[in-house]
Short mmCIF file of C-alpha atoms and ligand atoms in Angstrom, two decimals:
data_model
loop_
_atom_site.label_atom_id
_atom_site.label_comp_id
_atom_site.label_asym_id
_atom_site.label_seq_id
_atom_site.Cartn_x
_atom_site.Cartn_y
_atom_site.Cartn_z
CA UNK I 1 -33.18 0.23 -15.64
CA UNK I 2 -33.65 -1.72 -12.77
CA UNK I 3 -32.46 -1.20 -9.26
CA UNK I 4 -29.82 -3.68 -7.76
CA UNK I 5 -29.90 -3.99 -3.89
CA UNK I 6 -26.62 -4.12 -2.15
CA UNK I 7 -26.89 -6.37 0.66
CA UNK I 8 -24.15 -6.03 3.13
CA UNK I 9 -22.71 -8.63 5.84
CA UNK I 10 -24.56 -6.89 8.83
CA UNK I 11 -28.10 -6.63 6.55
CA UNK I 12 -27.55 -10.91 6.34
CA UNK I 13 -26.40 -11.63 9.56
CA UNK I 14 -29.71 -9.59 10.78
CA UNK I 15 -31.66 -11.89 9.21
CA UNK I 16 -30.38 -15.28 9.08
CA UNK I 17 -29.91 -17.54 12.39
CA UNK I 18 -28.82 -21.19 12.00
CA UNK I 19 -32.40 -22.15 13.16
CA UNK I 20 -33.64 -20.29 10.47
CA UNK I 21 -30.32 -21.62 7.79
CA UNK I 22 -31.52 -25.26 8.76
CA UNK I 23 -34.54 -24.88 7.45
CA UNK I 24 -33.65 -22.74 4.62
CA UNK I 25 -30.86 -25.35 3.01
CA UNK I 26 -33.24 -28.20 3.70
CA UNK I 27 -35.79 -26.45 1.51
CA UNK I 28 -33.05 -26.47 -0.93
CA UNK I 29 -32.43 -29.93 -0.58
CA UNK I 30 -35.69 -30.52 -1.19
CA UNK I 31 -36.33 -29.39 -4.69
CA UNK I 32 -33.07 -30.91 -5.31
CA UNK I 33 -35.19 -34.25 -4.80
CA UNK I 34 -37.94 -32.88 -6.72
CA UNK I 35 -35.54 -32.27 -9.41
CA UNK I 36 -36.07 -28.86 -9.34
CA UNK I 37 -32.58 -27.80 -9.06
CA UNK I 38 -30.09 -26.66 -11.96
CA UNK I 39 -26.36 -27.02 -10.49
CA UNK I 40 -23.08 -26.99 -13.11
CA UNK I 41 -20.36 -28.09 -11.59
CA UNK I 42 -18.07 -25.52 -10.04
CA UNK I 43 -15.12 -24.12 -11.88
CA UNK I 44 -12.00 -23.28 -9.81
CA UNK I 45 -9.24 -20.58 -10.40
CA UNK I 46 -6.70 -21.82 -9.22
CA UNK I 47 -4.31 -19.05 -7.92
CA UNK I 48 -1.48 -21.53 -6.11
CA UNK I 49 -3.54 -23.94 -3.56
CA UNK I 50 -2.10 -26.67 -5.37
CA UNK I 51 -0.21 -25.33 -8.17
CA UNK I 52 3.33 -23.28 -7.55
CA UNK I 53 2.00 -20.11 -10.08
CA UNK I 54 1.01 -17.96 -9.13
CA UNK I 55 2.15 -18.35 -5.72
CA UNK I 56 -0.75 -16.95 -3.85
CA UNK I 57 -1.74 -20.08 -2.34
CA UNK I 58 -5.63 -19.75 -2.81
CA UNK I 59 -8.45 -20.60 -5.07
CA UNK I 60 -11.67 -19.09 -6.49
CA UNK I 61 -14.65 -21.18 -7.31
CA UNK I 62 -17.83 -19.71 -9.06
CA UNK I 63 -20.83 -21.59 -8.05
CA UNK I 64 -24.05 -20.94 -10.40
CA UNK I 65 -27.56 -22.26 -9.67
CA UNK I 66 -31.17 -22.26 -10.50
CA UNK I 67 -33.34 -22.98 -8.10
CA UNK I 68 -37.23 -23.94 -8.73
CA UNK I 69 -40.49 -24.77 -7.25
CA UNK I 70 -41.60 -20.98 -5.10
CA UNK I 71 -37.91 -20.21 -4.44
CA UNK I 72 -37.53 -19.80 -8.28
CA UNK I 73 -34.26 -18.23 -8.49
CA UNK I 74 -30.83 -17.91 -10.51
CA UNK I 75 -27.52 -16.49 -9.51
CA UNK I 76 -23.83 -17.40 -8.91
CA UNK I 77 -21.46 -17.16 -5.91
CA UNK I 78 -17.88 -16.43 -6.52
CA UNK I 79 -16.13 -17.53 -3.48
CA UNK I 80 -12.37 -17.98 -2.62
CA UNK I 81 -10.17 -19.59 0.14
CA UNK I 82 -6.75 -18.58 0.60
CA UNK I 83 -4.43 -20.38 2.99
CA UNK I 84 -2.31 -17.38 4.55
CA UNK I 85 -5.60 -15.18 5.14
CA UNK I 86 -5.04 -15.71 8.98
CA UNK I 87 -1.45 -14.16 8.92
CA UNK I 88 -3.19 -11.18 7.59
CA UNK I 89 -6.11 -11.18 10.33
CA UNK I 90 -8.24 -11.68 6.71
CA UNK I 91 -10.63 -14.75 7.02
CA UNK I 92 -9.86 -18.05 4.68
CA UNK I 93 -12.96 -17.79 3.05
CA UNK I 94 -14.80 -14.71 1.44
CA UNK I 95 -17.63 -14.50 -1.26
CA UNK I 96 -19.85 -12.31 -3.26
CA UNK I 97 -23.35 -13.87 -4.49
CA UNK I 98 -25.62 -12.00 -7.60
CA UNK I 99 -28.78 -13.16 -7.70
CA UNK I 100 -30.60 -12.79 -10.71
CA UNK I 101 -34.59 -12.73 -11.17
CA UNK I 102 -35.40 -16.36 -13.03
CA UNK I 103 -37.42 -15.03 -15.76
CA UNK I 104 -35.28 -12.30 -17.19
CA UNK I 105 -32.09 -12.46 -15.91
CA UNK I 106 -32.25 -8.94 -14.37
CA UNK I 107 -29.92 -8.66 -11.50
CA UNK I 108 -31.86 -8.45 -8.54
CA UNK I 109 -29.22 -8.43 -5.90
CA UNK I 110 -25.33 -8.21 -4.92
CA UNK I 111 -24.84 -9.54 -1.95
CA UNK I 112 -22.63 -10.56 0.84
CA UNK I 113 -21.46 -14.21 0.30
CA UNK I 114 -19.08 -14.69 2.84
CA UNK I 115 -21.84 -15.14 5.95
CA UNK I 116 -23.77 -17.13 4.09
CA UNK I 117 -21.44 -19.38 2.85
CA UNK I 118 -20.42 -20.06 6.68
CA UNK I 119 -23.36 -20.58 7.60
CA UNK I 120 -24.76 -22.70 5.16
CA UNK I 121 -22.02 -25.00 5.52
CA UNK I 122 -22.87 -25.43 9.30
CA UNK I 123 -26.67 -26.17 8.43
CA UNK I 124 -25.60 -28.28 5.48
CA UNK I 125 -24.38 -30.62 8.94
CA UNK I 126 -26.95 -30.08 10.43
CA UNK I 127 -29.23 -31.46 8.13
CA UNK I 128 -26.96 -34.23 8.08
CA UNK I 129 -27.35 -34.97 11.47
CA UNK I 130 -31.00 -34.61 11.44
CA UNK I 131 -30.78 -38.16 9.08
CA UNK I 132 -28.22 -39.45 9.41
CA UNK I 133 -26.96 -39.58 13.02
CA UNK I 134 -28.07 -41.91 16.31
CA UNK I 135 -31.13 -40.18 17.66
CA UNK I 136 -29.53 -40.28 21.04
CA UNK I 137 -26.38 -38.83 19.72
CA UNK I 138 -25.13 -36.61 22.46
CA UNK I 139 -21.11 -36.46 21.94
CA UNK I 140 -19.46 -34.73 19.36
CA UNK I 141 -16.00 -34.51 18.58
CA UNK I 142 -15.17 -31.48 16.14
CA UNK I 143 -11.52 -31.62 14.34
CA UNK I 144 -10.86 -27.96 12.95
CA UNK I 145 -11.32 -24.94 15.27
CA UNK I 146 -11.84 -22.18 13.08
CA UNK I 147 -15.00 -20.45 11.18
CA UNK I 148 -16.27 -23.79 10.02
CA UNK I 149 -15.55 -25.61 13.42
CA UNK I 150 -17.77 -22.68 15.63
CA UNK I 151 -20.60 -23.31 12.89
CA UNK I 152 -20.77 -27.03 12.71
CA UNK I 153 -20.74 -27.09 16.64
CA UNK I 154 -23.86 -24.44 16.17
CA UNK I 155 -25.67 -26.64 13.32
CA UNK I 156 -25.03 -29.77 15.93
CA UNK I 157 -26.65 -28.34 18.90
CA UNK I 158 -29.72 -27.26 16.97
CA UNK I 159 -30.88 -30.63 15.91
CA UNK I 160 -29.38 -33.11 18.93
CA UNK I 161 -29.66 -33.00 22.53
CA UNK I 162 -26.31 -32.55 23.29
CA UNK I 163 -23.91 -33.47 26.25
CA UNK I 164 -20.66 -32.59 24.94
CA UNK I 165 -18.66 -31.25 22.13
CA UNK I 166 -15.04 -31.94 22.38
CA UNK I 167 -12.98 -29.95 19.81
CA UNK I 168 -9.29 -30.66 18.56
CA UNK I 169 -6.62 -28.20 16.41
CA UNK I 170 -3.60 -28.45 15.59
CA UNK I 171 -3.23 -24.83 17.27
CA UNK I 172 -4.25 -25.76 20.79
CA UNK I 173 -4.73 -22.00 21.82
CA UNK I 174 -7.39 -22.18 19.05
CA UNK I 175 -9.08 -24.93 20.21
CA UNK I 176 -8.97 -23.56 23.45
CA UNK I 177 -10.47 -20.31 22.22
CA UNK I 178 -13.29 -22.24 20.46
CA UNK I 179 -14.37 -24.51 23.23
CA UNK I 180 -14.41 -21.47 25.93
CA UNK I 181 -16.41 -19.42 23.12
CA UNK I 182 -18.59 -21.99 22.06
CA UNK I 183 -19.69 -23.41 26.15
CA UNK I 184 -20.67 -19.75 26.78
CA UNK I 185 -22.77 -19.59 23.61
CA UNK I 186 -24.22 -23.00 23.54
CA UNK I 187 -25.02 -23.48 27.52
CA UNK I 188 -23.25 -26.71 27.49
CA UNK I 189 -19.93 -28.15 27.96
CA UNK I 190 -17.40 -27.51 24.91
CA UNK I 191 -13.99 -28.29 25.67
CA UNK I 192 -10.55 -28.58 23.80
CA UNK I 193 -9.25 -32.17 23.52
CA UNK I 194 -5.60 -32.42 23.66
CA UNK I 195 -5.48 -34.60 20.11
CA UNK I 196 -7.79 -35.90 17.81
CA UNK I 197 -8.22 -38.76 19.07
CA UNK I 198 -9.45 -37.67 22.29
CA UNK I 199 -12.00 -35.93 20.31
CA UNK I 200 -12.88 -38.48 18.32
CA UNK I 201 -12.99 -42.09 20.22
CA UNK I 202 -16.40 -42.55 22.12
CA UNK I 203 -17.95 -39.99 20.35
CA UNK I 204 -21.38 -40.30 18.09
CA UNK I 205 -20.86 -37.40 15.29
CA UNK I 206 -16.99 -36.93 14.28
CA UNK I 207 -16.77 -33.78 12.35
CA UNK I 208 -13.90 -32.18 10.14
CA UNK I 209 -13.75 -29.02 8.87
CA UNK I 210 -9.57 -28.00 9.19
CA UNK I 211 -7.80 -27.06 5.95
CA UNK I 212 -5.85 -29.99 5.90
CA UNK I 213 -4.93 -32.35 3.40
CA UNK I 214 -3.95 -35.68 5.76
CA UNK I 215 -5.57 -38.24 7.66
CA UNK I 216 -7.00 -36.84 10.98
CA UNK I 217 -9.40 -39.62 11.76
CA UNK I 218 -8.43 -43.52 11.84
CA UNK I 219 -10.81 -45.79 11.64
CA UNK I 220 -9.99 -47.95 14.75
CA UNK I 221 -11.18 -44.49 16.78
CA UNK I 222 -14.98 -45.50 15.29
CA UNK I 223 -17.32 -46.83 18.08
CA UNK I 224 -20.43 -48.40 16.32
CA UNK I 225 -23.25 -46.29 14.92
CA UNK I 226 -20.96 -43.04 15.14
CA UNK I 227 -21.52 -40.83 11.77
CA UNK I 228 -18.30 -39.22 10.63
CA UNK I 229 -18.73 -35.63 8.41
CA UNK I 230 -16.22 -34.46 6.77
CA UNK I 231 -16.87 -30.82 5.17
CA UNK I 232 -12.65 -30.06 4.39
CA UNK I 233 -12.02 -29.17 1.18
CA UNK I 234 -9.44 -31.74 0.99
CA UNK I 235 -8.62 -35.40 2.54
CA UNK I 236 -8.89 -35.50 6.40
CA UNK I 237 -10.46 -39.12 7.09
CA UNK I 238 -8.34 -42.41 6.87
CA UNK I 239 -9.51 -43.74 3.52
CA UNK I 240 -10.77 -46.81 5.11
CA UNK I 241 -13.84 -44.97 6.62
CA UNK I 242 -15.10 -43.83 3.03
CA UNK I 243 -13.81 -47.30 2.16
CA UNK I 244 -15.44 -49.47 4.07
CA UNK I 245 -18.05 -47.59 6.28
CA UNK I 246 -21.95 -49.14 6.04
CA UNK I 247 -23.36 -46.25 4.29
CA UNK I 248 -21.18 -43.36 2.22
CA UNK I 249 -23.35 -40.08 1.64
CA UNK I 250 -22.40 -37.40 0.01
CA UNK I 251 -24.41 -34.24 -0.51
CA UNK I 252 -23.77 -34.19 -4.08
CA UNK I 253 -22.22 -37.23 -6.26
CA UNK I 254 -20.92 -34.71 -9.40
CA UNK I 255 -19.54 -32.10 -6.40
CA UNK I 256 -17.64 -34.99 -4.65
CA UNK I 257 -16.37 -36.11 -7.51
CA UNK I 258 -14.70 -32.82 -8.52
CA UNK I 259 -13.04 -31.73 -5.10
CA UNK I 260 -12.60 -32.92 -1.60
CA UNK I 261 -12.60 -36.05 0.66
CA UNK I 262 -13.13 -38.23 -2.31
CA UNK I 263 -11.22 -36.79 -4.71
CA UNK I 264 -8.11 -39.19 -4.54
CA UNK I 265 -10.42 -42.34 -4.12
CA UNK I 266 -12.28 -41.48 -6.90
CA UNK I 267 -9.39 -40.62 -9.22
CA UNK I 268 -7.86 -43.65 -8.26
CA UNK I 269 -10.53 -45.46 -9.41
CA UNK I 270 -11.87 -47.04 -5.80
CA UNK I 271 -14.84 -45.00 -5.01
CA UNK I 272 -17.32 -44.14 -8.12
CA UNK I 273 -20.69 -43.76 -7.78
CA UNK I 274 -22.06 -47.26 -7.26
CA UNK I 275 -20.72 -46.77 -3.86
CA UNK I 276 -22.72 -43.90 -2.66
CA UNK I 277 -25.50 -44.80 -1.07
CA UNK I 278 -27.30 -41.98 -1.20
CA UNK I 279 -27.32 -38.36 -1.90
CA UNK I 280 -28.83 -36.43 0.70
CA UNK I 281 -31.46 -34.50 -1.01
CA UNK I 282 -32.69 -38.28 -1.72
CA UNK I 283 -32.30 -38.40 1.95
CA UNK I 284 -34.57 -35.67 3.09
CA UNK I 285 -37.64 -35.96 0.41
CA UNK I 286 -37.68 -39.73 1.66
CA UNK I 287 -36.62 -41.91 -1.87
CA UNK I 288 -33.46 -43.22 -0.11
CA UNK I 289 -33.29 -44.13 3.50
CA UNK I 290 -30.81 -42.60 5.88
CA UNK I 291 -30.00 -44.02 9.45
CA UNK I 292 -32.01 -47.51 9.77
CA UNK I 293 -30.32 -48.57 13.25
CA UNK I 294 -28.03 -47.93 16.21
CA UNK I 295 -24.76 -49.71 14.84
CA UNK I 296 -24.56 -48.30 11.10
CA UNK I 297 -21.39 -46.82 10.76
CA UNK I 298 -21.81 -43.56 8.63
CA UNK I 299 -19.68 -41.60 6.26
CA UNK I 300 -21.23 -38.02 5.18
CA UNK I 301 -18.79 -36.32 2.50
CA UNK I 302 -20.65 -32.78 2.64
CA UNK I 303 -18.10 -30.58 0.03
CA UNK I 304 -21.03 -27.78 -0.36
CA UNK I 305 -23.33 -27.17 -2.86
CA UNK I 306 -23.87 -23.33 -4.82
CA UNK I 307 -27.18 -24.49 -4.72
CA UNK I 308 -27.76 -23.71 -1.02
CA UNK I 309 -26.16 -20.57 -1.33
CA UNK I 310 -28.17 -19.11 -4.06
CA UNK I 311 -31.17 -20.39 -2.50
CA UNK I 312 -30.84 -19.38 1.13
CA UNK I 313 -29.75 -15.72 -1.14
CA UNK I 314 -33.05 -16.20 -2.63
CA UNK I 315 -35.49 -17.45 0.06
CA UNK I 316 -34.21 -14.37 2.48
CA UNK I 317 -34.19 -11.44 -0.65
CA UNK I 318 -38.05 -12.79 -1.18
CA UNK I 319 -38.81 -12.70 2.46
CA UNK I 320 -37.26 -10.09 3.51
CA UNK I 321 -34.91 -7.91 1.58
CA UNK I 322 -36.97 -7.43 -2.07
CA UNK I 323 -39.12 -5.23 0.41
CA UNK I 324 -36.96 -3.08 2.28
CA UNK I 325 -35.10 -0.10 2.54
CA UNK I 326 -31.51 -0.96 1.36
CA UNK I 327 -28.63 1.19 -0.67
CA UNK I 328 -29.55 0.28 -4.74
CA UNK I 329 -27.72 1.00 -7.88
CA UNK I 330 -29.42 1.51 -11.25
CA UNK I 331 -28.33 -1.50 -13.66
CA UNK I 332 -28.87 -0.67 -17.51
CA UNK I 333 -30.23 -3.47 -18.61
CA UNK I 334 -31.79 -2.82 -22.26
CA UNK I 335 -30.93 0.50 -24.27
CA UNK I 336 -32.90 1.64 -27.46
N1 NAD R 401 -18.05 -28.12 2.74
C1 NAD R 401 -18.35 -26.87 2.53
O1 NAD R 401 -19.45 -26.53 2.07
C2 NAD R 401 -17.38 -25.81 2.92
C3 NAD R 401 -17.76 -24.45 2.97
C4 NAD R 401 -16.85 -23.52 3.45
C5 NAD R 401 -15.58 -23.93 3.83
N2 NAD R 401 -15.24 -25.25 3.72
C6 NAD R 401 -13.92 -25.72 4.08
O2 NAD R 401 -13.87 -25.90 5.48
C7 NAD R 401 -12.50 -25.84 5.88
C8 NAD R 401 -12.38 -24.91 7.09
O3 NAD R 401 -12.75 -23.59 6.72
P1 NAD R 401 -12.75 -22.42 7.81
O4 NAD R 401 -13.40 -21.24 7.18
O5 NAD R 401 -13.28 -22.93 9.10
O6 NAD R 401 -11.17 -22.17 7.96
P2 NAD R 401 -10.41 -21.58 9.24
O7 NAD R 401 -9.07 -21.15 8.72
O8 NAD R 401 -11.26 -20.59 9.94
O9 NAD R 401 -10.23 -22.84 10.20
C9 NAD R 401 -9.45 -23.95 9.85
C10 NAD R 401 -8.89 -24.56 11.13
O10 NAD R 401 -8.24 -25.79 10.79
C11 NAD R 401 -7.09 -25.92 11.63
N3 NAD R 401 -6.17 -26.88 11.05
C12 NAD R 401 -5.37 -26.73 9.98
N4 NAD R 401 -4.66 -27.86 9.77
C13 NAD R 401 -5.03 -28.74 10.74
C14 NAD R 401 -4.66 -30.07 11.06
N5 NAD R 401 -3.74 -30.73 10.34
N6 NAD R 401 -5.24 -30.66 12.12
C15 NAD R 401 -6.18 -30.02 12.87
N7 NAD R 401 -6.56 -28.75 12.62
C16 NAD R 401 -6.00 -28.12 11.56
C17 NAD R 401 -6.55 -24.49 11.68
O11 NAD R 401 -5.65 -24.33 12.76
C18 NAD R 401 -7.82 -23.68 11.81
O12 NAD R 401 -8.18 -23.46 13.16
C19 NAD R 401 -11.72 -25.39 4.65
O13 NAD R 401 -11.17 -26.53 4.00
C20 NAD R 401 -12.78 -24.79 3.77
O14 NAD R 401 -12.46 -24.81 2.39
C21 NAD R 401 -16.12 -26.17 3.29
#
């Protein structure tokens, strides 16, 4: 028998700050570069996001990974999205991670996957920023003011010296809500833009993270050296930008490939992987380059990676939760 630790919510949220996230998915990112990372693609259940049956219109993905080097980890997230949620007062996104000891498969953990995956996904732009933005960077324009939009605005401020965030929805009382939320939080001035465009032109790190599947961002908005993210699980950038930007990153090529910002181009046949310039675990352990001047214009396509969710899952269960007092169940495991 061995005992599996149920880590709530609350016991993660504790624990894990997005100073502390940062560092943790860059960690991950790095033994991606080492080539310590084992990542199958994600498989989706598709439960009506973008089929008509069953009508539900949401989607599961499971999300296994092995991690290496001291984090030395397996598991699998099993996260879904559905597009009503809000109607309900039920957030889009909710998740469950099991982590599983690397040697013997024993399950060490069940754990909350919903936090986690939030936050992650803010730190994932964070890191992104650290490379692959203007040092001087100081204006941000955020498209999408929900979970993802209040964590990417977090992730921002933790690795620039920010002067502004300006943040656009299609639900102006949400942007609203998010910029008066965010300027108390963040000690600086967040405020709702009354389109996208207002968030976007003149600024120097153009995020999206809406649910949408359209255009948000034109190109002609662009001032030189910004660095667009785009974190949707869908299109949101005027295909030009991809198209034609100096430098397309993407987080991971095979991930990109399967869902997201580049899924039409690359279906189509006009992105494949001879136009990525890099991948940024490349990025961070230093065998491709990232920003090399002030006028680059920069295209991250960050779609999320299960690896930085079983290995931020990992990293805090070693450091913190393998060791404490938590509710357990006993797991039968091998029977004479
Ligand atoms: N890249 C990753 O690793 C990752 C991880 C988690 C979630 N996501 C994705 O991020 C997106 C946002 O997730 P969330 O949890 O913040 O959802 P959310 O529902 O909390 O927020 C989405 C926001 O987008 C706004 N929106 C919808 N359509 C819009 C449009 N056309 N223009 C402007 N705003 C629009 C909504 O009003 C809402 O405020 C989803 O696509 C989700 O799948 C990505």
């Amino acid at each position: 028998m061995n005992n599996v630790k149920l880590i709530s919510k609350k016991d993660v949220q504790e624990v894990l700050d997005m100073e502390k996230s940062i560092q943790l998915v860059e960690k991950v990112y790095e033994a991606h570069g080492r080539d310590q990372v084992l990542m199958p693609a994600k498989i989706t259940l598709d439960t009506g996001e973008s089929n008509d049956w069953p009508p539900y219109g949401g989607s599961y993905n499971a999300m296994p990974a092995y991690i290496g080097g001291d984090v030395d980890i397996s598991g699998i997230k099993w996260v879904w999205g559905f597009n009503d949620n809000y109607k309900k007062g039920i957030p889009y996104i909710g998740g469950v991670i099991i982590l599983n000891e690397a040697r013997t498969g024993e399950i060490l953990a069940i754990m909350d996957g919903s936090f986690i995956t939030d936050i992650r996904t803010g730190a994932s732009a964070g890191v992104a920023c650290k490379y692959l933005a203007r040092k001087d960077a100081s204006v941000v324009g955020i498209i999408g003011a929900g979970v993802q939009g209040r964590m990417n605005a977090r992730a921002v401020a933790q690795v620039l010296d920010l002067k502004e965030i300006r943040v656009a929805d299609i639900r102006p009382e949400a942007a609203r809500a998010c910029a008066e939320e965010l300027t108390a939080e963040l000690g600086l001035p967040v405020r709702a833009a009354a389109s996208n465009q207002e968030a976007c032109e003149g600024a120097d790190v153009i995020i999206t993270v809406t649910i949408a599947d359209e255009p948000l961002v034109k190109k002609e908005w662009l001032k030189k050296g910004a660095t667009v993210l785009s974190l949707g699980s869908f299109q949101e950038l005027d295909e030009e930008i991809p198209l034609t930007c100096d430098k397309l990153v993407v987080d991971s090529w095979a991930q990109n490939a399967h869902r997201g910002e580049l899924l039409k181009l690359v279906h189509e046949g006009r992105i494949t992987e001879n136009n990525i310039h890099a991948e940024m675990p490349d990025i961070v352990v230093g065998r491709k380059t990232g920003r090399e001047n002030d006028e680059e214009i920069i295209c991250g396509c960050i779609i999320g990676m299960g690896s930085t969710d079983i290995g931020t899952a990992g990293q805090l269960y070693k450091e913190v939760f393998a060791g404490a007092e938590l509710p357990a169940f006993a797991f039968r495991t091998y029977e004479k």
